[in-house]
Coordinates of C-alpha atoms in Angstrom, one line a residue:
G25 CA 47.6 -22.1 -49.2
S26 CA 47.5 -20.7 -45.6
R27 CA 45.8 -17.5 -46.5
G28 CA 42.4 -16.7 -48.0
Q29 CA 41.7 -14.4 -51.0
C30 CA 41.5 -11.4 -48.7
G31 CA 45.1 -11.9 -47.6
R32 CA 44.3 -12.5 -43.9
P33 CA 44.9 -15.8 -42.1
R34 CA 41.9 -18.0 -42.6
P35 CA 39.8 -18.4 -39.4
G36 CA 37.7 -20.9 -41.3
A37 CA 37.7 -22.4 -44.7
V38 CA 35.8 -24.9 -46.8
A39 CA 37.6 -27.4 -49.1
G40 CA 36.2 -30.2 -51.3
R41 CA 36.5 -31.7 -54.7
L42 CA 34.6 -29.9 -57.4
G43 CA 34.7 -31.8 -60.6
A44 CA 38.0 -33.2 -61.8
G45 CA 40.7 -32.4 -59.3
R46 CA 39.7 -28.8 -58.6
R47 CA 39.9 -27.5 -55.1
L48 CA 37.7 -24.8 -53.5
C49 CA 39.1 -22.4 -50.8
L50 CA 36.9 -19.7 -49.3
C51 CA 37.6 -17.2 -46.6
F52 CA 34.9 -16.8 -43.9
A53 CA 36.5 -14.0 -41.9
A54 CA 33.7 -11.6 -42.8
M55 CA 30.8 -14.1 -43.2
R56 CA 29.3 -13.7 -39.7
T57 CA 25.7 -13.6 -38.6
A58 CA 25.2 -10.5 -36.5
V59 CA 24.4 -11.4 -32.9
P60 CA 24.2 -8.6 -30.3
A61 CA 27.0 -9.0 -27.7
L62 CA 24.6 -8.6 -24.7
A63 CA 22.4 -11.4 -26.1
L64 CA 25.3 -13.9 -26.1
A65 CA 25.5 -14.1 -22.3
G66 CA 22.4 -16.3 -22.1
L67 CA 22.7 -17.9 -25.4
L68 CA 24.6 -21.0 -24.6
A69 CA 24.8 -23.3 -21.5
A70 CA 28.0 -25.2 -20.8
A71 CA 27.5 -29.0 -20.9
A72 CA 29.5 -31.8 -19.3
P73 CA 31.6 -33.7 -21.8
G74 CA 30.1 -37.0 -22.9
A75 CA 29.5 -39.3 -25.9
A76 CA 29.0 -37.6 -29.2
A77 CA 25.5 -36.7 -30.0
P78 CA 23.8 -38.6 -32.8
V79 CA 23.1 -37.0 -36.1
E80 CA 19.5 -36.3 -36.9
A81 CA 17.5 -35.1 -39.9
L82 CA 16.6 -31.4 -39.9
P83 CA 12.8 -30.9 -39.8
P84 CA 11.3 -29.0 -42.7
P85 CA 11.7 -25.3 -42.2
R86 CA 8.0 -24.7 -43.0
P87 CA 5.6 -27.4 -41.9
P88 CA 2.5 -27.8 -44.1
A89 CA -0.2 -25.2 -43.4
V90 CA -2.6 -28.1 -42.7
E91 CA -1.2 -31.4 -41.4
Q92 CA -3.2 -34.5 -42.4
V93 CA -4.3 -36.4 -39.3
A94 CA -6.5 -38.9 -41.2
P95 CA -8.2 -38.8 -44.5
G96 CA -10.6 -35.8 -44.4
I97 CA -9.2 -34.6 -41.0
G98 CA -6.5 -31.9 -40.8
Y99 CA -4.8 -30.0 -38.0
Q100 CA -3.7 -26.3 -38.3
R101 CA -1.8 -24.0 -36.0
L102 CA -2.9 -20.4 -36.6
V103 CA -1.2 -17.2 -35.3
R104 CA -3.7 -14.3 -35.2
P105 CA -3.0 -10.6 -35.0
G106 CA -1.6 -9.7 -31.6
G107 CA 0.2 -13.1 -31.3
Q108 CA -2.8 -15.2 -30.3
V109 CA -2.1 -18.8 -31.1
V110 CA -5.1 -21.0 -32.0
H111 CA -5.1 -24.8 -32.7
V112 CA -7.8 -26.1 -35.0
V113 CA -8.7 -29.7 -36.0
R114 CA -11.2 -29.8 -38.9
A115 CA -13.1 -33.0 -39.9
R116 CA -15.1 -32.9 -43.1
R117 CA -18.6 -34.5 -42.9
S118 CA -18.2 -38.2 -43.7
P119 CA -19.8 -41.4 -42.6
L120 CA -16.3 -42.4 -41.4
T121 CA -15.8 -39.5 -39.0
R122 CA -17.4 -39.2 -35.6
L123 CA -17.2 -37.3 -32.4
T124 CA -17.4 -39.5 -29.3
P125 CA -17.6 -38.8 -25.5
L126 CA -14.6 -40.0 -23.5
L127 CA -13.9 -40.8 -19.8
P128 CA -10.1 -40.5 -19.6
G129 CA -10.1 -42.0 -16.1
G130 CA -12.4 -44.9 -17.1
A131 CA -15.1 -43.8 -14.6
P132 CA -17.1 -40.6 -14.0
V133 CA -15.5 -39.8 -10.7
R134 CA -11.9 -40.7 -11.7
R135 CA -9.8 -38.4 -13.8
G136 CA -7.2 -39.4 -16.4
A137 CA -4.7 -38.2 -19.0
L138 CA -6.2 -37.1 -22.3
A139 CA -3.2 -38.3 -24.3
S140 CA -3.5 -41.7 -22.7
A141 CA -7.1 -41.9 -23.6
V142 CA -6.4 -41.0 -27.2
A143 CA -3.6 -43.5 -27.4
A144 CA -5.7 -46.2 -25.9
G145 CA -8.3 -45.7 -28.7
A146 CA -5.9 -45.3 -31.6
D147 CA -6.3 -48.7 -33.1
G148 CA -10.1 -48.3 -32.8
G149 CA -10.0 -45.2 -34.9
L150 CA -9.4 -42.4 -32.3
V151 CA -7.2 -39.7 -33.9
A152 CA -7.7 -36.6 -31.7
G153 CA -9.1 -35.5 -28.4
L154 CA -10.3 -32.2 -26.8
N155 CA -10.9 -31.6 -23.1
G156 CA -14.6 -31.9 -22.1
D157 CA -16.7 -30.6 -19.3
F158 CA -15.9 -28.6 -16.1
F159 CA -15.6 -30.9 -13.1
S160 CA -15.4 -30.9 -9.3
F161 CA -11.9 -31.1 -7.8
S162 CA -13.4 -32.8 -4.7
S163 CA -15.3 -35.6 -6.4
N164 CA -13.7 -35.5 -9.9
A165 CA -17.2 -35.8 -11.3
P166 CA -18.1 -33.8 -14.5
S167 CA -20.4 -30.9 -13.9
G168 CA -22.8 -31.9 -16.6
V169 CA -24.0 -34.7 -18.8
L170 CA -22.1 -37.5 -20.4
L171 CA -24.1 -39.7 -22.7
A172 CA -22.1 -42.3 -24.6
A173 CA -23.4 -45.0 -27.0
G174 CA -27.0 -44.3 -25.7
E175 CA -26.0 -44.8 -22.0
L176 CA -26.5 -42.0 -19.5
V177 CA -23.3 -41.9 -17.4
T178 CA -23.8 -38.5 -15.7
A179 CA -26.7 -36.1 -15.6
P180 CA -26.8 -32.6 -17.2
E181 CA -26.5 -29.3 -15.5
P182 CA -29.8 -27.7 -16.7
S183 CA -28.6 -24.1 -16.7
R184 CA -25.7 -24.8 -19.1
S185 CA -25.4 -25.7 -22.8
S186 CA -24.4 -29.2 -23.6
L187 CA -22.7 -30.6 -26.7
V188 CA -25.1 -33.0 -28.3
L189 CA -23.9 -35.4 -31.0
R190 CA -26.3 -36.1 -33.9
P191 CA -26.4 -39.4 -35.8
D192 CA -25.1 -37.8 -39.0
G193 CA -21.8 -36.7 -37.2
G194 CA -22.9 -33.1 -36.6
I195 CA -23.4 -31.3 -33.4
E196 CA -26.0 -29.1 -31.5
A197 CA -25.6 -27.0 -28.4
L198 CA -28.7 -27.6 -26.2
R199 CA -29.8 -27.3 -22.6
L200 CA -30.8 -30.6 -21.2
R201 CA -32.6 -31.6 -18.0
L202 CA -32.8 -34.9 -16.2
D203 CA -36.3 -36.0 -15.4
G204 CA -35.6 -39.1 -13.4
R205 CA -38.2 -41.0 -11.3
Y206 CA -38.3 -44.1 -9.2
Q207 CA -41.7 -45.7 -8.4
P208 CA -41.9 -48.2 -5.5
V209 CA -44.6 -50.9 -5.9
D210 CA -46.3 -52.6 -3.0
P211 CA -46.9 -56.2 -4.3
T212 CA -49.8 -56.6 -1.9
G213 CA -51.6 -53.6 -3.3
A214 CA -52.3 -52.4 0.3
A215 CA -50.4 -49.1 -0.2
A216 CA -50.2 -46.7 -3.0
L217 CA -46.6 -45.4 -3.1
A218 CA -45.6 -42.1 -4.7
A219 CA -43.1 -41.7 -7.5
R220 CA -40.0 -40.0 -6.3
P221 CA -37.4 -38.0 -8.2
F222 CA -33.7 -38.7 -8.5
A223 CA -31.6 -35.6 -9.3
A224 CA -28.2 -37.0 -10.4
V225 CA -26.4 -40.0 -11.8
N226 CA -23.1 -41.6 -10.7
R227 CA -21.8 -38.8 -8.5
P228 CA -21.9 -38.2 -4.7
A229 CA -25.0 -36.6 -3.3
S230 CA -24.2 -33.0 -2.5
R231 CA -27.6 -31.4 -1.5
Q232 CA -29.8 -32.2 1.4
G233 CA -32.8 -34.3 0.4
E234 CA -31.1 -35.4 -2.9
T235 CA -31.4 -38.8 -4.3
V236 CA -28.8 -40.2 -6.7
L237 CA -28.8 -43.2 -9.0
F238 CA -25.7 -45.3 -9.4
T239 CA -25.1 -47.7 -12.2
P240 CA -22.3 -50.1 -13.3
A241 CA -20.9 -47.1 -15.3
Y242 CA -19.8 -45.7 -12.0
G243 CA -16.9 -48.3 -12.2
A244 CA -15.5 -50.8 -9.7
L245 CA -15.7 -48.2 -6.9
N246 CA -17.4 -48.2 -3.6
T247 CA -20.6 -46.2 -3.5
P248 CA -20.5 -43.1 -1.2
A249 CA -21.0 -44.1 2.5
G250 CA -22.0 -42.1 5.6
A251 CA -24.3 -41.9 8.6
S252 CA -26.6 -39.5 6.7
L253 CA -26.8 -41.7 3.7
R254 CA -29.1 -44.7 2.9
E255 CA -28.9 -46.8 -0.1
A256 CA -31.0 -49.5 -1.7
R257 CA -29.4 -52.0 -4.1
I258 CA -31.7 -53.1 -6.9
R259 CA -31.3 -56.2 -9.1
L260 CA -32.8 -55.5 -12.5
D261 CA -35.2 -57.9 -14.1
E262 CA -33.6 -57.3 -17.5
P263 CA -30.0 -56.0 -17.1
G264 CA -29.0 -53.1 -19.4
P265 CA -27.6 -49.6 -19.5
L266 CA -29.4 -46.5 -18.2
T267 CA -31.0 -45.3 -21.4
P268 CA -33.0 -42.1 -21.5
G269 CA -36.7 -42.9 -22.1
V270 CA -36.3 -46.6 -21.2
A271 CA -37.8 -47.7 -17.8
R272 CA -36.4 -50.7 -16.0
S273 CA -37.8 -52.6 -13.1
G274 CA -36.2 -54.7 -10.4
T275 CA -36.2 -55.9 -6.8
V276 CA -34.4 -54.4 -3.7
I277 CA -31.9 -57.0 -2.6
G278 CA -29.8 -55.0 -0.2
V279 CA -30.0 -51.9 2.0
G280 CA -27.4 -50.1 4.0
A281 CA -25.3 -46.9 4.6
G282 CA -23.3 -47.2 1.3
G283 CA -19.8 -48.4 0.6
T284 CA -20.6 -51.2 -1.8
V285 CA -19.4 -52.1 -5.3
I286 CA -22.1 -52.1 -7.9
G287 CA -22.3 -55.4 -9.7
A288 CA -23.4 -56.2 -13.2
G289 CA -27.2 -56.0 -13.6
H290 CA -27.6 -53.9 -10.4
W291 CA -28.5 -50.3 -9.8
V292 CA -28.2 -48.4 -6.5
L293 CA -30.4 -45.5 -5.2
T294 CA -28.8 -43.4 -2.5
G295 CA -30.6 -40.7 -0.5
L296 CA -29.0 -37.9 1.5
G297 CA -30.7 -36.3 4.6
T298 CA -34.5 -36.4 4.3
A299 CA -34.2 -38.5 1.1
S300 CA -32.3 -41.2 3.1
A301 CA -35.4 -41.6 5.3
R302 CA -37.6 -42.1 2.2
I303 CA -35.2 -44.7 0.8
A304 CA -35.3 -46.5 4.2
S305 CA -39.1 -46.5 4.5
E306 CA -40.1 -47.0 0.9
L307 CA -37.4 -49.4 -0.4
P308 CA -37.1 -52.3 2.1
L309 CA -35.7 -55.7 1.1
G310 CA -37.9 -57.4 -1.5
R311 CA -39.7 -54.2 -2.6
R312 CA -40.3 -53.9 -6.3
V313 CA -39.3 -50.6 -8.0
T314 CA -39.4 -49.1 -11.4
I315 CA -36.8 -46.6 -12.5
S316 CA -37.6 -44.2 -15.4
P317 CA -34.9 -41.8 -16.7
A318 CA -35.7 -39.1 -19.2
L319 CA -33.6 -36.3 -20.7
T320 CA -35.7 -33.3 -21.5
G321 CA -34.4 -31.4 -24.5
L322 CA -32.5 -34.4 -26.0
P323 CA -33.4 -34.7 -29.7
E324 CA -34.5 -38.0 -31.1
G325 CA -31.7 -40.1 -32.4
A326 CA -28.9 -38.3 -30.5
V327 CA -25.9 -40.6 -30.1
G328 CA -24.0 -38.8 -27.4
A329 CA -23.7 -35.6 -25.2
V330 CA -21.0 -33.9 -23.2
G331 CA -21.6 -31.1 -20.7
G332 CA -19.9 -27.8 -21.3
G333 CA -21.0 -24.2 -21.9
P334 CA -21.6 -21.5 -22.5
L335 CA -23.1 -21.4 -26.0
L336 CA -20.7 -19.4 -28.2
V337 CA -22.2 -19.3 -31.7
R338 CA -25.8 -19.7 -32.9
E339 CA -26.6 -19.7 -36.6
G340 CA -23.2 -18.2 -37.4
V341 CA -23.6 -15.3 -35.0
P342 CA -21.5 -14.9 -31.8
V343 CA -23.6 -15.2 -28.6
L344 CA -22.3 -12.6 -26.2
S345 CA -24.9 -12.6 -23.4
A346 CA -25.4 -16.2 -22.3
G347 CA -23.9 -16.3 -18.8
E348 CA -25.4 -19.8 -18.1
G349 CA -24.6 -19.5 -14.4
F350 CA -20.8 -18.9 -14.9
T351 CA -19.1 -16.3 -12.7
G352 CA -17.9 -13.1 -14.2
S353 CA -14.3 -14.1 -13.8
Q354 CA -15.0 -17.4 -15.6
L355 CA -16.3 -15.4 -18.6
T356 CA -13.9 -12.5 -18.7
A357 CA -10.5 -13.9 -17.8
R358 CA -8.0 -14.1 -20.6
T359 CA -7.0 -17.7 -20.5
T360 CA -6.6 -20.9 -22.6
R361 CA -10.1 -22.0 -23.9
S362 CA -11.5 -24.9 -25.9
A363 CA -14.6 -25.3 -27.9
V364 CA -16.4 -27.7 -30.3
A365 CA -18.0 -26.2 -33.4
E366 CA -19.6 -27.1 -36.8
T367 CA -19.6 -25.0 -39.9
A368 CA -22.6 -24.5 -42.3
A369 CA -21.0 -27.1 -44.6
G370 CA -20.9 -29.7 -41.9
T371 CA -17.2 -29.6 -41.0
V372 CA -16.7 -30.3 -37.3
M373 CA -13.9 -28.3 -35.6
L374 CA -12.0 -28.9 -32.3
V375 CA -10.5 -25.5 -31.3
T376 CA -8.2 -24.5 -28.5
A377 CA -6.9 -20.9 -28.1
E378 CA -3.7 -20.7 -26.1
G379 CA -3.4 -18.5 -23.0
P380 CA -0.7 -16.7 -21.0
S381 CA 0.7 -20.1 -19.8
Q382 CA 1.7 -20.8 -23.4
G383 CA 2.9 -17.2 -24.1
S384 CA -0.3 -16.0 -25.9
P385 CA -2.6 -13.2 -24.7
G386 CA -5.5 -15.6 -24.1
V387 CA -9.1 -15.0 -24.9
T388 CA -12.3 -14.1 -22.9
V389 CA -15.5 -16.0 -23.7
A390 CA -16.8 -13.1 -25.8
E391 CA -13.5 -13.1 -27.8
Q392 CA -13.7 -16.9 -28.1
A393 CA -17.2 -16.5 -29.6
G394 CA -15.9 -14.0 -32.1
L395 CA -13.0 -16.3 -32.9
L396 CA -15.2 -19.3 -33.6
A397 CA -17.5 -17.2 -35.8
A398 CA -14.5 -16.0 -37.7
L399 CA -13.4 -19.6 -38.3
G400 CA -16.8 -20.2 -40.0
A401 CA -18.7 -21.9 -37.1
R402 CA -22.5 -22.1 -37.5
T403 CA -22.8 -23.6 -34.0
A404 CA -20.2 -23.6 -31.2
V405 CA -20.2 -24.5 -27.6
A406 CA -17.3 -23.9 -25.1
M407 CA -15.7 -26.7 -23.0
D408 CA -13.7 -26.3 -19.8
A409 CA -11.0 -23.5 -19.8
G410 CA -7.8 -22.6 -18.1
G411 CA -5.6 -25.5 -17.1
S412 CA -8.1 -28.0 -18.4
A413 CA -8.0 -26.7 -22.0
Q414 CA -6.1 -29.3 -24.0
L415 CA -6.0 -30.6 -27.5
V416 CA -4.2 -33.9 -28.4
V417 CA -3.6 -34.7 -32.1
G418 CA -2.3 -38.2 -32.6
D419 CA 0.3 -38.8 -30.0
R420 CA 1.1 -35.2 -29.0
H421 CA -0.2 -32.3 -27.0
V422 CA -0.4 -29.4 -29.4
V423 CA -1.2 -27.0 -26.6
R424 CA 1.9 -27.0 -24.4
W425 CA 1.5 -27.5 -20.7
P426 CA 4.4 -28.5 -18.4
A427 CA 2.2 -31.1 -16.7
P428 CA -1.2 -31.5 -18.5
R429 CA -4.1 -31.7 -16.0
A430 CA -6.0 -35.0 -15.6
L431 CA -9.5 -34.6 -16.9
A432 CA -12.9 -36.0 -16.0
S433 CA -14.4 -36.1 -19.5
A434 CA -13.3 -35.3 -23.1
V435 CA -14.5 -35.3 -26.7
G436 CA -12.8 -37.7 -29.0
L437 CA -12.6 -37.5 -32.8
S438 CA -12.4 -40.9 -34.6
H439 CA -12.0 -42.1 -38.2
A440 CA -13.5 -45.5 -39.1
G441 CA -11.5 -46.0 -42.3
V442 CA -7.9 -47.1 -42.8
R443 CA -5.2 -44.7 -41.6
L444 CA -1.5 -44.5 -42.4
D445 CA 0.7 -42.8 -39.9
P446 CA 3.0 -40.0 -41.1
L447 CA 6.2 -41.2 -42.7
P448 CA 9.5 -39.2 -42.5
A449 CA 9.4 -36.3 -44.9
R450 CA 12.5 -37.9 -46.5
I451 CA 14.2 -41.3 -46.5
S452 CA 17.9 -41.1 -47.3
P453 CA 19.2 -44.6 -47.9
N454 CA 22.9 -43.5 -48.2
A455 CA 24.2 -45.8 -45.4
D456 CA 24.9 -42.9 -42.9
R457 CA 22.4 -44.4 -40.4
V458 CA 20.1 -41.4 -40.5
D459 CA 16.6 -42.2 -41.9
D460 CA 18.2 -44.9 -44.2
A461 CA 14.8 -46.7 -43.8
A462 CA 11.4 -46.1 -42.2
S463 CA 8.4 -48.0 -40.9
A464 CA 4.9 -47.4 -42.2
V465 CA 2.2 -48.0 -39.6
V466 CA -1.2 -49.0 -41.1
R467 CA -4.3 -48.9 -38.8
A468 CA -7.8 -50.1 -39.3
A469 CA -10.7 -49.9 -36.8
A470 CA -12.6 -52.9 -38.2
P471 CA -11.7 -56.4 -39.3
G472 CA -10.7 -56.8 -42.9
V473 CA -7.8 -57.1 -45.3
A474 CA -5.3 -54.3 -45.8
R475 CA -2.5 -53.8 -48.3
L476 CA 0.2 -51.2 -48.6
T477 CA 1.8 -50.1 -51.8
V478 CA 4.3 -47.4 -52.8
A479 CA 4.6 -45.8 -56.2
R480 CA 6.0 -42.7 -57.9
A481 CA 4.0 -39.6 -57.5
S482 CA 2.5 -40.2 -60.9
G483 CA 1.0 -43.4 -59.5
R484 CA 3.0 -46.0 -61.5
P485 CA 4.5 -48.4 -61.2
A486 CA 3.1 -49.5 -57.9
L487 CA 5.1 -51.8 -55.7
R488 CA 3.2 -53.9 -53.1
L489 CA 4.9 -53.7 -49.7
W490 CA 2.5 -55.8 -47.6
E491 CA -0.9 -57.4 -47.6
G492 CA -2.8 -59.2 -44.8
P493 CA -5.7 -59.3 -42.4
L494 CA -6.0 -56.2 -40.2
G495 CA -8.4 -54.7 -37.7
P496 CA -9.1 -53.6 -35.2
G497 CA -5.4 -52.8 -34.7
S498 CA -2.3 -51.8 -36.5
A499 CA 0.5 -53.3 -38.6
R500 CA 4.1 -52.0 -39.0
V501 CA 5.7 -52.4 -42.4
A502 CA 9.4 -51.8 -43.2
V503 CA 10.1 -49.3 -46.0
D504 CA 13.7 -49.8 -47.1
P505 CA 14.5 -48.1 -50.4
R506 CA 17.7 -50.1 -50.9
R507 CA 16.1 -53.4 -50.5
L508 CA 13.1 -52.3 -52.6
G509 CA 15.3 -50.9 -55.3
L510 CA 13.8 -47.4 -55.1
A511 CA 15.7 -44.7 -56.9
D512 CA 15.7 -41.1 -55.6
G513 CA 12.4 -39.3 -56.3
I514 CA 9.0 -38.4 -54.9
Y515 CA 6.7 -41.3 -53.9
V516 CA 3.3 -41.9 -52.5
A517 CA 2.5 -44.7 -50.0
V518 CA -1.1 -45.9 -50.3
A519 CA -2.9 -48.0 -47.7
R520 CA -6.2 -49.7 -48.6
H521 CA -8.5 -51.7 -46.4
A522 CA -11.5 -53.9 -47.5
P523 CA -13.8 -54.5 -44.4
A524 CA -14.8 -58.0 -43.7
D525 CA -18.4 -57.0 -43.5
G526 CA -18.5 -56.1 -47.2
G527 CA -18.5 -52.4 -46.6
P528 CA -16.7 -50.0 -49.0
E529 CA -12.9 -50.1 -49.3
T530 CA -11.2 -47.1 -47.7
E531 CA -7.8 -45.5 -48.6
A532 CA -5.1 -43.4 -47.0
R533 CA -2.1 -41.8 -48.7
R534 CA 1.2 -40.3 -47.5
R535 CA 3.9 -38.6 -49.5
V536 CA 7.5 -39.4 -49.0
V537 CA 10.8 -38.4 -50.8
V538 CA 13.7 -40.8 -51.3
D539 CA 16.8 -38.6 -51.4
R540 CA 20.4 -39.8 -50.9
T541 CA 21.9 -36.3 -51.5
L542 CA 23.4 -35.5 -48.1
A543 CA 25.2 -37.9 -45.8
A544 CA 27.7 -38.5 -43.1
L545 CA 27.7 -35.2 -41.1
T546 CA 30.6 -34.8 -38.6
A547 CA 31.4 -31.9 -36.3
R548 CA 34.7 -32.1 -34.4
P549 CA 36.1 -29.4 -32.2
S550 CA 39.8 -29.0 -31.8
V551 CA 42.4 -26.7 -30.1
R552 CA 45.6 -25.4 -31.7
R553 CA 48.5 -23.8 -29.9
S554 CA 50.9 -21.4 -31.6
G555 CA 53.5 -20.0 -29.2
R556 CA 51.5 -18.3 -26.5
R557 CA 48.4 -18.3 -28.5
V558 CA 45.5 -20.8 -28.1
A559 CA 42.8 -21.0 -30.8
G560 CA 39.8 -23.3 -31.1
S561 CA 37.8 -24.3 -34.0
V562 CA 35.1 -26.8 -35.2
A563 CA 35.6 -28.8 -38.4
V564 CA 32.3 -29.7 -40.1
G565 CA 32.4 -32.5 -42.7
F566 CA 29.7 -33.9 -44.9
R567 CA 29.3 -35.9 -48.1
L568 CA 27.2 -35.0 -51.2
L569 CA 26.1 -37.8 -53.5
R570 CA 25.1 -35.2 -56.2
P571 CA 25.7 -31.5 -56.8
A572 CA 23.6 -29.3 -54.5
R573 CA 23.3 -25.8 -53.1
V574 CA 24.6 -26.0 -49.5
T575 CA 24.1 -23.9 -46.4
V576 CA 26.2 -24.6 -43.3
R577 CA 25.2 -22.9 -40.0
F578 CA 25.8 -23.1 -36.3
R579 CA 22.9 -22.4 -33.9
T580 CA 21.9 -22.8 -30.3
P581 CA 20.1 -26.0 -29.2
D582 CA 16.8 -24.0 -29.2
G583 CA 17.3 -22.9 -32.8
R584 CA 18.7 -19.4 -32.5
P585 CA 21.4 -18.6 -35.1
L586 CA 25.0 -18.2 -34.2
R587 CA 27.1 -18.2 -37.4
T588 CA 26.5 -18.9 -41.1
L589 CA 29.5 -20.4 -42.9
L590 CA 28.0 -21.2 -46.3
S591 CA 24.7 -19.8 -47.7
G592 CA 23.4 -21.5 -50.8
R593 CA 26.9 -22.3 -52.1
R594 CA 26.8 -24.7 -55.1
L595 CA 29.1 -27.7 -54.4
G596 CA 29.7 -30.8 -56.4
A597 CA 29.5 -34.5 -55.4
G598 CA 32.1 -35.6 -52.9
R599 CA 33.4 -35.0 -49.4
H600 CA 33.4 -31.4 -48.2
G601 CA 34.6 -29.6 -45.1
V602 CA 34.3 -26.2 -43.4
R603 CA 35.9 -24.9 -40.3
W604 CA 34.6 -22.3 -37.8
D605 CA 36.9 -20.4 -35.4
R606 CA 34.2 -20.4 -32.7
R607 CA 34.2 -16.6 -32.6
I608 CA 31.4 -14.2 -32.8
R609 CA 33.0 -10.8 -32.9
D610 CA 35.5 -11.0 -30.0
R611 CA 33.7 -13.7 -28.1
V612 CA 34.8 -17.4 -28.1
I613 CA 31.7 -19.5 -27.9
T614 CA 31.5 -22.3 -25.4
G615 CA 28.8 -24.8 -24.4
R616 CA 26.4 -26.8 -26.5
V617 CA 25.9 -25.8 -30.2
E618 CA 24.4 -27.5 -33.2
A619 CA 26.0 -27.8 -36.6
T620 CA 23.5 -27.9 -39.4
V621 CA 23.9 -28.6 -43.1
E622 CA 21.2 -28.1 -45.7
A623 CA 21.4 -29.2 -49.3
R624 CA 18.9 -28.1 -52.0
T625 CA 18.3 -30.1 -55.2
R626 CA 15.5 -30.7 -57.6
L627 CA 14.1 -32.9 -54.9
G628 CA 13.8 -30.0 -52.5
R629 CA 15.7 -29.5 -49.2
T630 CA 17.3 -32.1 -47.1
G631 CA 19.3 -31.4 -44.0
L632 CA 21.3 -32.9 -41.1
V633 CA 22.0 -31.6 -37.6
R634 CA 24.6 -32.6 -35.0
E635 CA 25.1 -31.3 -31.5
V636 CA 28.7 -30.6 -30.3
T637 CA 30.0 -29.4 -27.0
L638 CA 32.6 -26.6 -27.1
R639 CA 34.8 -26.7 -24.0
P640 CA 36.4 -23.5 -22.7
L641 CA 39.8 -23.0 -24.2
P642 CA 42.9 -23.7 -22.0
R643 CA 44.9 -20.8 -20.8
P644 CA 47.9 -19.8 -22.9
R645 CA 51.3 -21.0 -21.7
R646 CA 53.5 -18.4 -20.0

């Protein structure tokens, strides 16, 4: 009929087939979500008319507390008392998991995007990245050490703690000092020449009398040039990286005022001020020279190091007095801060606490130390803070910045085993073109043979989806339940990889639900005239392939609720419709809104969302 059970004209109703020929009619005149009238003014923004927005799957209302990044590696977003948001990546101790230093810009004096660096290393096993050391905005050089794969790329700042990477995958926070020497040799033996120090590696000289060593790790860049500079180019007898504790000899093959590109097998010594005179007099063309780098404080077997500071936690106790040459404002400002830590059980943590720029209170260094200790850190060292504090997990920045700052250095987290990218939480092969199928991306960091199977959660029967050579790199495999003949249910996709070198097979798993319950969401606005009255409404339609408890809502594009039309109503299989009169109290809603439909069954919750633009109603005819 034209009236609901309450006797008033129906501003909105739902109708659909329930069983054999029965019809359902409900009045929604009183089913309204309370929204304060003053809040409505900024709730919606009018949008220009255009093509209908596509239907999308609703994300899960409660994401998992810990999101799997890779086997043994999880990401968690924590909200602490007072609204402080903290992002934590934890990696259990494993031969497959490693921290690694990164140069996002590809060179120590060139900055780059952290997300791009993580993406570039994804096929090689990189799964997350945290900002690294402080750096100079004028030269872009890191303030402290960067030691990667045994090669010294930049020298440490001796007053500050550095993150040192152990061969077992753990960390230490230590103060390191460069003890670099070059020894000119007079081949005639007529003169005894003194050994001279060099104070820095691969950065412009900044102090009078300073000598800096440049290596091919500096990149395809011109060495610093200037009237007060003098450089000597040295061709090594045995080319190799600058390795702490390993002396290398060579011959001076070029001298000048700088501005050259370092070639393979060459090193360059550059002196500033009084050091330039020593370079000119003691390193002429043809002079032999031996260069000896050493890192005091570096433990034997260390595989990497990244500058940072200050030390935050030692033996599980917050360190609250280590200034390490930082200014008072650097230590006490409430801002976004990052750190690397290790627990007593050997779990490595990448931790970033949000700041005022993200809507959190932010933390001081003392509060950051307390936070890391509370998270179980045995050892923790801070990285750069403020606008540099970033954490990338997979392909996304989990700490929100409008334009993330380019970084000089970073700390990467890698997994050497097989990885399986997240699948959609649900695949709904009901021919409505929303998640009817999916793609599974399998990644391997080393050569080998991979295979992908899918099976019920119980593990059987297992259906092989793909098998072939893989690594380093990725393979994309189609998962189409209709083609595969998968009935609705809970499944587990399993990727396995057997390395070509005979190493142990690794495995990665992802859960996925096949659920055809909800399909074909529509949301169509309309205008009806009756005499001088003009009324608008939105008709929402959807199809159920099995009985379900259904909730239908309208909300703003940013997720704030407007109106609930159905709440957990049990409906049968078939086509259903519900209509909203576009009113909240006495206000007619205009602008962009989203219609959402959720259906709950034994398989859990599935949902669809569609955006619709509500135009202002035309004026009544006079």
